Amino acid sequence: MENRIRCFQDISAELYNSENVMTDTSSEQVDVETMILKIYKQFEKSASIEPEFPVVRKKVHIQLLKDCLRTLPNSYEALDASRTWIVYWILHSLWLLNDMPDAETLGDVVKFLSLCQHEDGGYGGGPYQYPHLGTTYAAVNALSIIGTEDAYNSLDRSSLQKFLWTVRDVDGSFALHKGGEQDIRGAYCAISVAKMTNTYTDALFDKTAEWIVGCQTYEGGFAGCPGMEAHGGYAFCGIASLALLNKTHLCDIDGLLRWCVNRQMRLEGGFQGRTNKLVDGCYSFWQGAAFPIISAILSQEKENKELIEAVLFDQGALQEYVIICCQAIPGGGFIDKPGKHRDIYHTCYALSGLSVAQHGTCAGDPYVVGRPSNELNRIHPLYNVAPHLAYNALHYFIRHPPPVKDKN
């Protein structure tokens, strides 16, 4: 076991070198590394007593998530326009932890999401709110996780497709909402939703792949829109979108891989979102999920067949960061980094990244740091729901096409 724990080794040599030029950025990096190195050293002492450390404290996370599904703390009042997101984050986290709510609760969730569906198509963040591509993506993913006929049938796909057309621009880009900004998140959410619900058409996404490729930067990552800085969330949206469109050959895969590899922090083990930024638990997914996608793309080339089983990042180091540094104990949930408060967003994406780190690619046995019970369920890296749940939703919608409405 000790050979599998990276932080048992002397990782102090990986400390950031400021080269005697201190800036706000370098000072913050040194502070975070100092704090995390202290946590790892404390963990090593604990692990000498309990050899199965580190442990994912599943029970406390499950209890927190189930409590929040029914009643959110007052601190979430500012996220009234993100309630469909919160539903997805909670359901997905519970599925990863293999402890889903009962059928009655899931039925109530379907009813709530139906109230968030707008008469013009798509979903708002809450009842009577304007539709938005982000909250529509969250609602569709949540319904696919529930996976019942009631959940599937609650979705008005005819109006959904009309909504997608209203936020599409002539250059193939997508605004997040009517009159909103066009960025790569909109393109990803639109493609993911259209694919999952069988509302995809070639005409709807004409030129979209080319617009996305225009977002790839000189660093190799993807920006929110052409000419901006590469960012982890945008990079995931870019490569996942191209994979769903079967257009990955249009981008620089080698450049993207190089950029992603350099986002894993040497001492912390987690990922940063951008060059010269701090580690953050949510990028465990946004950066980590890009690797199985890249691996699958490269493996399609004859000379890269062995990459189907390559992970391409240090999966043990990422697991250590998430489990040791990001669990909010004793109350449950996950955090951005030590010193931050827990929240449902970071809980969802830290767990998603942990699953990616454990399962690596679509091939091979799981690699689990700590006790075997730490293993989480596997996710589909393109959608961030379970592979079989994405498959079930898509095939249900293929078998049950949306009704053709009278244009009059």
CSV table of C-alpha atoms in Angstrom, one decimal:
chain,number,residue,atom,x,y,z
A,1,MET,CA,0.0,0.0,0.0
A,2,GLU,CA,2.8,2.5,0.9
A,3,ASN,CA,4.2,2.3,-2.6
A,4,ARG,CA,0.9,3.5,-4.0
A,5,ILE,CA,0.7,6.6,-1.8
A,6,ARG,CA,2.6,9.4,-3.5
A,7,CYS,CA,2.5,11.7,-0.5
A,8,PHE,CA,4.5,9.2,1.6
A,9,GLN,CA,7.4,10.2,-0.5
A,10,ASP,CA,9.4,13.4,0.0
A,11,ILE,CA,7.4,15.7,-2.2
A,12,SER,CA,8.9,18.9,-0.7
A,13,ALA,CA,11.2,19.0,-3.7
A,14,GLU,CA,8.2,19.8,-5.8
A,15,LEU,CA,7.6,23.1,-4.0
A,16,TYR,CA,7.1,26.1,-6.2
A,17,ASN,CA,10.3,28.0,-7.1
A,18,SER,CA,9.6,31.7,-7.1
A,19,GLU,CA,13.1,32.4,-8.5
A,20,ASN,CA,13.4,35.2,-5.9
A,21,VAL,CA,10.6,37.2,-7.7
A,22,MET,CA,7.5,37.3,-5.5
A,23,THR,CA,4.2,38.4,-7.0
A,24,ASP,CA,0.7,38.1,-5.7
A,25,THR,CA,0.3,34.9,-7.8
A,26,SER,CA,3.5,33.3,-6.6
A,27,SER,CA,2.8,34.2,-3.0
A,28,GLU,CA,-0.6,32.6,-3.1
A,29,GLN,CA,0.9,29.5,-4.6
A,30,VAL,CA,3.5,29.2,-1.9
A,31,ASP,CA,0.8,29.6,0.8
A,32,VAL,CA,-1.4,26.9,-0.7
A,33,GLU,CA,1.6,24.5,-1.1
A,34,THR,CA,2.7,25.1,2.5
A,35,MET,CA,-0.8,24.3,3.8
A,36,ILE,CA,-1.2,21.2,1.6
A,37,LEU,CA,2.3,19.9,2.5
A,38,LYS,CA,1.4,20.2,6.1
A,39,ILE,CA,-1.9,18.2,5.5
A,40,TYR,CA,0.0,15.5,3.7
A,41,LYS,CA,2.5,15.2,6.5
A,42,GLN,CA,-0.3,14.9,9.1
A,43,PHE,CA,-1.9,12.3,6.9
A,44,GLU,CA,1.3,10.2,6.8
A,45,LYS,CA,1.3,10.0,10.6
A,46,SER,CA,-2.4,8.9,10.7
A,47,ALA,CA,-1.8,6.4,7.9
A,48,SER,CA,1.0,4.7,10.0
A,49,ILE,CA,-1.7,3.8,12.5
A,50,GLU,CA,-4.6,3.1,10.0
A,51,PRO,CA,-3.0,1.4,6.9
A,52,GLU,CA,-6.2,1.6,4.8
A,53,PHE,CA,-6.1,5.4,4.8
A,54,PRO,CA,-7.2,7.5,2.9
A,55,VAL,CA,-10.9,6.9,3.2
A,56,VAL,CA,-13.8,8.4,1.3
A,57,ARG,CA,-16.3,9.1,4.0
A,58,LYS,CA,-19.3,8.1,1.9
A,59,LYS,CA,-22.0,8.1,4.7
A,60,VAL,CA,-21.5,11.7,5.7
A,61,HIS,CA,-21.5,12.9,2.1
A,62,ILE,CA,-24.7,10.9,1.3
A,63,GLN,CA,-26.5,12.3,4.3
A,64,LEU,CA,-25.6,15.9,3.4
A,65,LEU,CA,-26.7,15.4,-0.2
A,66,LYS,CA,-30.0,13.8,0.7
A,67,ASP,CA,-30.7,16.6,3.2
A,68,CYS,CA,-29.9,19.3,0.6
A,69,LEU,CA,-32.2,17.6,-2.0
A,70,ARG,CA,-35.2,18.3,0.3
A,71,THR,CA,-34.1,21.5,2.0
A,72,LEU,CA,-31.2,23.7,1.0
A,73,PRO,CA,-29.3,25.8,3.6
A,74,ASN,CA,-30.0,29.5,3.6
A,75,SER,CA,-26.6,30.1,2.1
A,76,TYR,CA,-27.9,28.8,-1.2
A,77,GLU,CA,-30.4,31.6,-1.5
A,78,ALA,CA,-28.2,33.4,-4.1
A,79,LEU,CA,-28.4,30.4,-6.3
A,80,ASP,CA,-32.1,30.6,-7.0
A,81,ALA,CA,-31.4,30.7,-10.7
A,82,SER,CA,-29.3,27.5,-10.5
A,83,ARG,CA,-31.8,25.1,-8.8
A,84,THR,CA,-31.8,22.7,-11.8
A,85,TRP,CA,-28.0,22.7,-11.5
A,86,ILE,CA,-28.2,21.9,-7.8
A,87,VAL,CA,-30.7,19.0,-8.5
A,88,TYR,CA,-28.2,17.5,-11.1
A,89,TRP,CA,-25.2,18.0,-8.8
A,90,ILE,CA,-26.9,16.2,-6.0
A,91,LEU,CA,-28.4,13.3,-8.0
A,92,HIS,CA,-25.1,12.7,-9.9
A,93,SER,CA,-23.1,12.8,-6.6
A,94,LEU,CA,-25.5,10.3,-5.0
A,95,TRP,CA,-25.3,8.0,-8.0
A,96,LEU,CA,-21.5,8.1,-7.9
A,97,LEU,CA,-21.7,7.2,-4.2
A,98,ASN,CA,-24.2,4.4,-5.1
A,99,ASP,CA,-27.0,5.6,-2.8
A,100,MET,CA,-29.9,7.0,-4.8
A,101,PRO,CA,-33.0,8.5,-3.2
A,102,ASP,CA,-36.2,6.5,-3.0
A,103,ALA,CA,-38.8,6.4,-5.9
A,104,GLU,CA,-41.1,8.9,-4.2
A,105,THR,CA,-38.4,11.5,-3.9
A,106,LEU,CA,-37.3,11.0,-7.5
A,107,GLY,CA,-40.9,11.4,-8.6
A,108,ASP,CA,-41.0,14.8,-6.7
A,109,VAL,CA,-37.8,15.8,-8.5
A,110,VAL,CA,-39.4,15.1,-11.9
A,111,LYS,CA,-42.4,17.3,-10.9
A,112,PHE,CA,-40.1,20.1,-9.8
A,113,LEU,CA,-38.1,20.0,-13.0
A,114,SER,CA,-41.4,20.1,-15.0
A,115,LEU,CA,-42.1,23.4,-13.3
A,116,CYS,CA,-38.7,24.7,-14.5
A,117,GLN,CA,-39.5,23.8,-18.2
A,118,HIS,CA,-40.4,26.9,-20.2
A,119,GLU,CA,-43.3,27.0,-22.6
A,120,ASP,CA,-40.8,28.2,-25.3
A,121,GLY,CA,-38.6,25.2,-24.7
A,122,GLY,CA,-35.7,24.4,-22.5
A,123,TYR,CA,-35.4,24.9,-18.8
A,124,GLY,CA,-34.8,27.8,-16.5
A,125,GLY,CA,-32.9,27.6,-13.2
A,126,GLY,CA,-36.1,27.5,-11.3
A,127,PRO,CA,-39.9,27.7,-11.9
A,128,TYR,CA,-41.1,30.6,-14.1
A,129,GLN,CA,-37.5,31.5,-15.1
A,130,TYR,CA,-36.3,32.1,-18.6
A,131,PRO,CA,-34.7,29.1,-20.3
A,132,HIS,CA,-30.9,28.8,-20.4
A,133,LEU,CA,-28.6,26.3,-22.1
A,134,GLY,CA,-26.7,25.6,-18.9
A,135,THR,CA,-29.8,24.8,-16.8
A,136,THR,CA,-31.3,22.9,-19.7
A,137,TYR,CA,-28.2,20.7,-19.8
A,138,ALA,CA,-28.5,20.2,-16.0
A,139,ALA,CA,-32.2,19.3,-16.2
A,140,VAL,CA,-31.7,16.8,-19.0
A,141,ASN,CA,-28.8,15.1,-17.2
A,142,ALA,CA,-30.9,14.9,-14.0
A,143,LEU,CA,-33.8,13.4,-15.9
A,144,SER,CA,-31.5,10.8,-17.5
A,145,ILE,CA,-30.1,9.9,-14.0
A,146,ILE,CA,-33.7,9.3,-12.8
A,147,GLY,CA,-34.3,7.3,-15.9
A,148,THR,CA,-38.0,6.5,-15.6
A,149,GLU,CA,-40.6,6.9,-18.3
A,150,ASP,CA,-42.2,9.7,-16.3
A,151,ALA,CA,-38.8,11.5,-16.3
A,152,TYR,CA,-38.3,11.0,-20.0
A,153,ASN,CA,-41.9,11.9,-21.0
A,154,SER,CA,-41.8,15.1,-18.9
A,155,LEU,CA,-39.4,16.6,-21.5
A,156,ASP,CA,-41.0,18.5,-24.4
A,157,ARG,CA,-38.5,17.8,-27.1
A,158,SER,CA,-40.3,19.7,-29.9
A,159,SER,CA,-40.1,22.9,-28.0
A,160,LEU,CA,-36.6,22.0,-26.8
A,161,GLN,CA,-35.4,21.9,-30.4
A,162,LYS,CA,-37.1,25.2,-31.2
A,163,PHE,CA,-35.3,26.7,-28.2
A,164,LEU,CA,-31.9,25.4,-29.5
A,165,TRP,CA,-32.6,27.1,-32.8
A,166,THR,CA,-33.4,30.4,-31.1
A,167,VAL,CA,-30.0,30.6,-29.3
A,168,ARG,CA,-28.0,29.5,-32.4
A,169,ASP,CA,-26.0,32.1,-34.4
A,170,VAL,CA,-25.2,31.9,-38.1
A,171,ASP,CA,-21.6,31.2,-37.4
A,172,GLY,CA,-22.5,27.9,-35.6
A,173,SER,CA,-22.0,29.3,-32.1
A,174,PHE,CA,-24.6,29.2,-29.3
A,175,ALA,CA,-25.6,31.9,-26.8
A,176,LEU,CA,-26.4,30.6,-23.3
A,177,HIS,CA,-29.8,32.3,-23.5
A,178,LYS,CA,-31.7,34.6,-25.8
A,179,GLY,CA,-29.7,37.8,-26.1
A,180,GLY,CA,-26.8,36.3,-24.1
A,181,GLU,CA,-23.1,35.9,-24.8
A,182,GLN,CA,-21.9,33.2,-27.2
A,183,ASP,CA,-19.3,31.0,-25.7
A,184,ILE,CA,-18.1,27.4,-25.8
A,185,ARG,CA,-20.2,26.4,-22.8
A,186,GLY,CA,-23.3,27.1,-24.9
A,187,ALA,CA,-22.1,25.0,-27.7
A,188,TYR,CA,-21.3,22.0,-25.4
A,189,CYS,CA,-24.6,22.2,-23.6
A,190,ALA,CA,-26.5,22.4,-26.8
A,191,ILE,CA,-24.7,19.5,-28.4
A,192,SER,CA,-24.9,17.3,-25.3
A,193,VAL,CA,-28.7,18.0,-24.8
A,194,ALA,CA,-29.4,17.5,-28.5
A,195,LYS,CA,-27.5,14.2,-28.6
A,196,MET,CA,-29.0,12.9,-25.4
A,197,THR,CA,-32.6,13.7,-26.4
A,198,ASN,CA,-32.3,12.7,-30.1
A,199,THR,CA,-33.1,16.3,-31.2
A,200,TYR,CA,-29.8,16.6,-33.0
A,201,THR,CA,-29.7,17.6,-36.7
A,202,ASP,CA,-26.8,18.4,-39.0
A,203,ALA,CA,-28.4,21.7,-39.9
A,204,LEU,CA,-28.7,22.8,-36.3
A,205,PHE,CA,-25.0,22.3,-35.7
A,206,ASP,CA,-23.7,23.4,-39.1
A,207,LYS,CA,-20.3,25.3,-38.7
A,208,THR,CA,-20.4,24.6,-34.9
A,209,ALA,CA,-17.3,22.4,-34.9
A,210,GLU,CA,-15.3,25.0,-36.9
A,211,TRP,CA,-16.3,27.7,-34.5
A,212,ILE,CA,-15.2,25.5,-31.5
A,213,VAL,CA,-11.8,24.9,-33.2
A,214,GLY,CA,-11.4,28.7,-33.5
A,215,CYS,CA,-11.5,28.7,-29.6
A,216,GLN,CA,-8.3,26.6,-29.3
A,217,THR,CA,-5.4,28.8,-28.2
A,218,TYR,CA,-1.7,28.9,-28.8
A,219,GLU,CA,-1.3,27.1,-25.5
A,220,GLY,CA,-3.3,24.1,-26.7
A,221,GLY,CA,-6.3,24.5,-24.5
A,222,PHE,CA,-9.6,26.0,-25.4
A,223,ALA,CA,-11.0,29.4,-24.5
A,224,GLY,CA,-14.5,30.5,-24.0
A,225,CYS,CA,-14.5,32.2,-27.4
A,226,PRO,CA,-11.9,33.0,-30.0
A,227,GLY,CA,-9.0,35.2,-28.8
A,228,MET,CA,-9.4,34.5,-25.1
A,229,GLU,CA,-7.4,32.6,-22.5
A,230,ALA,CA,-7.4,28.8,-22.3
A,231,HIS,CA,-9.4,27.5,-19.4
A,232,GLY,CA,-10.1,24.0,-17.9
A,233,GLY,CA,-13.8,24.1,-18.1
A,234,TYR,CA,-13.8,25.5,-21.6
A,235,ALA,CA,-11.2,22.9,-22.7
A,236,PHE,CA,-13.5,20.1,-21.6
A,237,CYS,CA,-16.4,21.7,-23.4
A,238,GLY,CA,-14.3,22.0,-26.5
A,239,ILE,CA,-12.9,18.5,-26.8
A,240,ALA,CA,-16.2,16.9,-25.5
A,241,SER,CA,-18.2,18.9,-28.1
A,242,LEU,CA,-15.9,17.9,-31.0
A,243,ALA,CA,-16.0,14.2,-29.8
A,244,LEU,CA,-19.8,14.3,-29.8
A,245,LEU,CA,-19.8,15.9,-33.3
A,246,ASN,CA,-17.2,13.3,-34.5
A,247,LYS,CA,-14.9,16.3,-35.6
A,248,THR,CA,-11.9,15.9,-33.3
A,249,HIS,CA,-9.6,15.7,-36.3
A,250,LEU,CA,-10.1,19.4,-36.8
A,251,CYS,CA,-8.3,20.4,-33.6
A,252,ASP,CA,-4.7,20.1,-32.3
A,253,ILE,CA,-4.9,17.0,-30.1
A,254,ASP,CA,-1.2,17.0,-29.2
A,255,GLY,CA,-1.3,20.6,-28.2
A,256,LEU,CA,-4.4,20.0,-26.0
A,257,LEU,CA,-2.8,17.0,-24.4
A,258,ARG,CA,0.4,19.0,-23.6
A,259,TRP,CA,-1.6,21.8,-22.1
A,260,CYS,CA,-3.8,19.4,-20.0
A,261,VAL,CA,-0.8,17.5,-18.7
A,262,ASN,CA,0.8,20.7,-17.5
A,263,ARG,CA,-2.3,21.7,-15.5
A,264,GLN,CA,-1.7,18.9,-12.9
A,265,MET,CA,0.1,20.4,-9.9
A,266,ARG,CA,3.4,18.8,-8.9
A,267,LEU,CA,3.0,19.0,-5.2
A,268,GLU,CA,-0.8,19.2,-4.7
A,269,GLY,CA,-1.7,16.4,-7.2
A,270,GLY,CA,-4.9,18.1,-8.2
A,271,PHE,CA,-5.5,20.3,-11.3
A,272,GLN,CA,-5.4,24.1,-11.8
A,273,GLY,CA,-7.9,25.6,-14.3
A,274,ARG,CA,-5.4,28.0,-16.0
A,275,THR,CA,-1.7,28.6,-16.3
A,276,ASN,CA,-0.3,30.2,-13.1
A,277,LYS,CA,-3.5,29.6,-11.1
A,278,LEU,CA,-4.2,27.7,-7.9
A,279,VAL,CA,-5.3,24.1,-7.6
A,280,ASP,CA,-9.1,23.6,-7.4
A,281,GLY,CA,-11.1,20.4,-6.6
A,282,CYS,CA,-13.6,21.0,-9.4
A,283,TYR,CA,-10.9,20.8,-12.0
A,284,SER,CA,-10.5,17.2,-11.0
A,285,PHE,CA,-13.3,16.6,-13.5
A,286,TRP,CA,-13.0,19.5,-15.9
A,287,GLN,CA,-9.3,18.8,-16.6
A,288,GLY,CA,-9.3,15.1,-15.6
A,289,ALA,CA,-12.2,14.1,-17.9
A,290,ALA,CA,-10.4,15.4,-20.9
A,291,PHE,CA,-7.8,12.6,-20.6
A,292,PRO,CA,-10.0,9.6,-21.3
A,293,ILE,CA,-11.5,11.5,-24.3
A,294,ILE,CA,-8.0,12.3,-25.6
A,295,SER,CA,-6.9,8.8,-25.0
A,296,ALA,CA,-9.8,7.4,-27.0
A,297,ILE,CA,-9.1,9.8,-29.9
A,298,LEU,CA,-5.4,8.9,-30.0
A,299,SER,CA,-6.2,5.2,-29.8
A,300,GLN,CA,-8.1,5.4,-33.1
A,301,GLU,CA,-4.9,5.9,-34.9
A,302,LYS,CA,-3.1,2.6,-35.7
A,303,GLU,CA,0.2,3.7,-34.3
A,304,ASN,CA,-1.5,4.6,-31.0
A,305,LYS,CA,-3.5,1.5,-30.2
A,306,GLU,CA,-1.8,1.1,-26.9
A,307,LEU,CA,-3.2,4.4,-25.7
A,308,ILE,CA,-6.7,2.9,-25.2
A,309,GLU,CA,-5.4,1.8,-21.8
A,310,ALA,CA,-3.2,4.8,-21.1
A,311,VAL,CA,-4.4,7.2,-18.4
A,312,LEU,CA,-2.0,10.1,-19.4
A,313,PHE,CA,-2.1,11.7,-15.9
A,314,ASP,CA,-1.1,10.8,-12.4
A,315,GLN,CA,-4.4,9.2,-11.2
A,316,GLY,CA,-3.0,8.3,-7.8
A,317,ALA,CA,-1.9,11.9,-7.1
A,318,LEU,CA,-5.4,13.2,-8.1
A,319,GLN,CA,-7.1,10.8,-5.8
A,320,GLU,CA,-4.9,11.8,-2.9
A,321,TYR,CA,-5.7,15.5,-3.4
A,322,VAL,CA,-9.4,14.9,-3.6
A,323,ILE,CA,-9.7,12.4,-0.7
A,324,ILE,CA,-7.1,13.9,1.7
A,325,CYS,CA,-7.4,17.6,1.0
A,326,CYS,CA,-10.9,18.2,-0.3
A,327,GLN,CA,-13.2,16.2,2.0
A,328,ALA,CA,-15.2,18.4,4.5
A,329,ILE,CA,-15.2,16.3,7.6
A,330,PRO,CA,-17.2,15.8,9.8
A,331,GLY,CA,-20.1,17.5,8.1
A,332,GLY,CA,-19.7,16.0,4.6
A,333,GLY,CA,-19.2,17.5,1.1
A,334,PHE,CA,-16.1,18.5,-0.8
A,335,ILE,CA,-14.3,21.8,-1.1
A,336,ASP,CA,-12.2,23.7,-3.7
A,337,LYS,CA,-9.0,23.6,-1.5
A,338,PRO,CA,-8.1,23.6,2.2
A,339,GLY,CA,-9.5,26.7,3.8
A,340,LYS,CA,-12.5,27.0,1.6
A,341,HIS,CA,-16.2,26.2,2.4
A,342,ARG,CA,-17.9,23.1,1.1
A,343,ASP,CA,-20.6,23.4,-1.5
A,344,ILE,CA,-22.7,21.1,-3.7
A,345,TYR,CA,-20.9,22.2,-6.9
A,346,HIS,CA,-17.4,21.2,-5.7
A,347,THR,CA,-18.9,18.0,-4.2
A,348,CYS,CA,-20.2,16.9,-7.6
A,349,TYR,CA,-17.1,17.7,-9.6
A,350,ALA,CA,-14.6,16.5,-7.0
A,351,LEU,CA,-16.4,13.1,-6.9
A,352,SER,CA,-16.7,13.1,-10.7
A,353,GLY,CA,-12.9,13.7,-11.0
A,354,LEU,CA,-12.3,11.0,-8.4
A,355,SER,CA,-14.2,8.5,-10.5
A,356,VAL,CA,-12.2,9.5,-13.6
A,357,ALA,CA,-9.0,9.0,-11.6
A,358,GLN,CA,-10.1,5.6,-10.4
A,359,HIS,CA,-11.4,4.2,-13.7
A,360,GLY,CA,-8.9,6.0,-16.0
A,361,THR,CA,-10.1,4.9,-19.4
A,362,CYS,CA,-12.9,2.8,-20.8
A,363,ALA,CA,-10.5,-0.2,-20.5
A,364,GLY,CA,-8.6,-1.8,-17.7
A,365,ASP,CA,-9.2,-2.5,-14.0
A,366,PRO,CA,-10.0,0.3,-11.5
A,367,TYR,CA,-7.0,1.9,-9.7
A,368,VAL,CA,-8.2,2.8,-6.2
A,369,VAL,CA,-6.1,4.6,-3.7
A,370,GLY,CA,-6.9,3.5,-0.1
A,371,ARG,CA,-9.5,0.9,0.9
A,372,PRO,CA,-11.4,-0.9,-1.9
A,373,SER,CA,-14.7,0.7,-0.6
A,374,ASN,CA,-13.4,4.1,-1.9
A,375,GLU,CA,-14.3,3.1,-5.4
A,376,LEU,CA,-17.0,5.2,-7.0
A,377,ASN,CA,-19.3,4.3,-9.9
A,378,ARG,CA,-18.0,4.9,-13.4
A,379,ILE,CA,-19.0,8.0,-15.5
A,380,HIS,CA,-19.3,8.7,-19.2
A,381,PRO,CA,-16.7,11.4,-19.7
A,382,LEU,CA,-18.6,13.2,-22.5
A,383,TYR,CA,-21.8,13.7,-20.5
A,384,ASN,CA,-20.8,13.3,-16.9
A,385,VAL,CA,-23.6,10.8,-16.1
A,386,ALA,CA,-23.3,7.0,-16.0
A,387,PRO,CA,-22.6,5.4,-19.3
A,388,HIS,CA,-25.6,3.2,-19.2
A,389,LEU,CA,-27.9,6.1,-18.1
A,390,ALA,CA,-26.8,8.1,-21.2
A,391,TYR,CA,-27.3,5.0,-23.4
A,392,ASN,CA,-30.8,4.4,-21.9
A,393,ALA,CA,-32.0,8.0,-22.4
A,394,LEU,CA,-30.7,8.2,-26.0
A,395,HIS,CA,-32.3,4.9,-27.0
A,396,TYR,CA,-35.6,5.7,-25.3
A,397,PHE,CA,-35.8,8.9,-27.3
A,398,ILE,CA,-34.8,7.1,-30.5
A,399,ARG,CA,-37.7,4.6,-29.9
A,400,HIS,CA,-40.1,7.4,-29.0
A,401,PRO,CA,-39.6,10.3,-31.4
A,402,PRO,CA,-41.2,13.7,-30.4
A,403,PRO,CA,-44.7,14.3,-31.8
A,404,VAL,CA,-45.0,16.5,-34.8
A,405,LYS,CA,-47.0,19.5,-33.8
A,406,ASP,CA,-49.4,21.4,-36.1
A,407,LYS,CA,-47.6,24.6,-37.2
A,408,ASN,CA,-50.9,26.4,-37.2
